[in-house]
Amino acid sequence: MMIKETEEQLLVLIEPTEQEEVIIKNYIKEKGVISFMEEYNDIELSNDTKEKIEALKIILSASSD
Amino acid sequence: MDNEIISKAISKLTGIREEKIMNYTKTSSPINILERPNTISPTDKQIEKISILNNLIINYNIIKSFAEKGSIAFNSTTDISNYFKKLIGGYKDKERIYGAFLDKDNQIISIKQLSEGTLNAAHIFPRDVIKEAISTKCKSVVFCHNHPSGDPTPSQEDIAMTKRFENMLEPLEISLLDHVIVGDNDYSSLRDDNLLNSSSMRPQFSTGEELNKYNKSHEIFGKHLDELINCTSKILGIKDQRIKDIIEERNSQDISDKPNLENFFSLLKDFNKIGVKQLLTASQQIKLNQLSEFINQYEYVKEGLNTNSINFNSPSIVDSYYFDNIFQDNVNNSLIAIFLDTKLKVIATEEITEIIDNKTTLNPKELLIKALAHEANGMVIINKNVGIRDINKMADDGVKISQRLINIFSPLQIKVFDYIITNKDRSFIRSLKEKGLFPYDTLGRADYKKIEICKEQELLYDKLKQSEEQEEWELEI
């Protein structure tokens, strides 16, 4: 339940295209949200979406300091 | 991490302009925007994004923690507080209540935000708790919420609410394991404070860690306690063995089997509780009270020095803490607002207007925006004068400004406590409240918390002077 909620929050924040959304959902379903955040660079996503995920990683890192 | 990188990241995800965030970083870390978003006046859409981001951070940390450890178990209040401090300890904007639903081994099945309240209150709907408890088939529940003021002391409402839920869950054979309140760097546990009902089916914490912590602190404490007993004995004129007996007596009465002697503070409180006062002479009672008050004040000053966060309890704070700061850079006459939280702790200090040609112009709307942005519960206005001017004229202006501000801010439950006039060479520091010139509104009078104590101290001092003349400084109890 929490993973689903996190996935939805992630999608709202990074605003992927419809095609990207399907890819991301499948990836998270298969490997989990943590793996997705670590391996997103290897997935076929636009630069803008990747930049937003990178921004999210920075905030996650800064908030845990 | 570099503020610029964090600012860019926040800007990218929330749509808030980067310059606006960078401007904020002059006084604070950009990550704090997530805790106090109103400070930078975001749009509704940006607020929504920040809220989603905050929730995502919480969820992500839980998932990550779970992925690393395989499971998360709450086996002590320390476990609970450490966990929730990371999640919600930093929030300054409003109270949030979380529920952790645990299995028979105290492992987390689910964590759910049960409520998001205001600056100093949040309420849980019983239906939400019961629904989640039943759907997760949990065996116990832990509540945790943050106090944006930073002080984790449970309120009467916190205690009453916890007891209601404990009674409600018990027939379902679900125990309320604890209710932990997190503040800035500290926490309180209703279970540790013995504020939960005892229950035979309550799962047990492993108390080993707690016990070690206690033994260690008690060992160190014991050495200092002997010194303190010695000093107290001399000050109060009570034999030190008698003080030790009193402490022993107090410990044997304490059914919680916990030390009530964490510091010297509680020792003095214990004196009062067990009626030692009745055994003291009048002058010794006065000394005891003064000693308690001295430690009270000392703790208060120490806290202020340690945290750089001062409690604005009396106008003299201006002289002690703010004088050098407010005259440091700015050579203009001006009004300064000191914004306070519910505990009278200083949140921020802002210059709100300039005084030109002896005329004070203040835009209350701007002040209101600033007060709301800081989520202040109260404020003190300081009239800062570089040169010596007509004090009576300034007091008249102060009364008018105060009256106007009280009328605007009181309906919003933001108290205007005082208007203090001060000048650079310290030739005068005048509090309109102390001078009896401060206007009061119809909704109630804002007041310093320590005023009564100050008066009491004066009375005690008078009594002491009298009693010293009349009584000898000896005691036998």
Coordinates of C-alpha atoms in Angstrom, one line a residue, chain B residues 61-73 103 107-109:
Chain B
N61 CA 12.6 6.6 4.2
I62 CA 10.3 3.9 5.6
I63 CA 10.6 1.8 2.5
K64 CA 14.3 2.3 2.4
S65 CA 14.7 1.4 6.1
F66 CA 12.6 -1.7 5.6
A67 CA 14.6 -2.7 2.6
E68 CA 17.9 -2.4 4.5
K69 CA 16.8 -4.2 7.7
G70 CA 14.2 -6.6 6.3
S71 CA 11.9 -5.5 9.1
I72 CA 11.5 -2.7 11.6
A73 CA 10.6 -3.5 15.1
D103 CA 2.4 -7.4 14.8
Q107 CA 7.3 -5.3 13.9
I108 CA 5.7 -2.6 11.8
I109 CA 2.9 -3.8 9.6

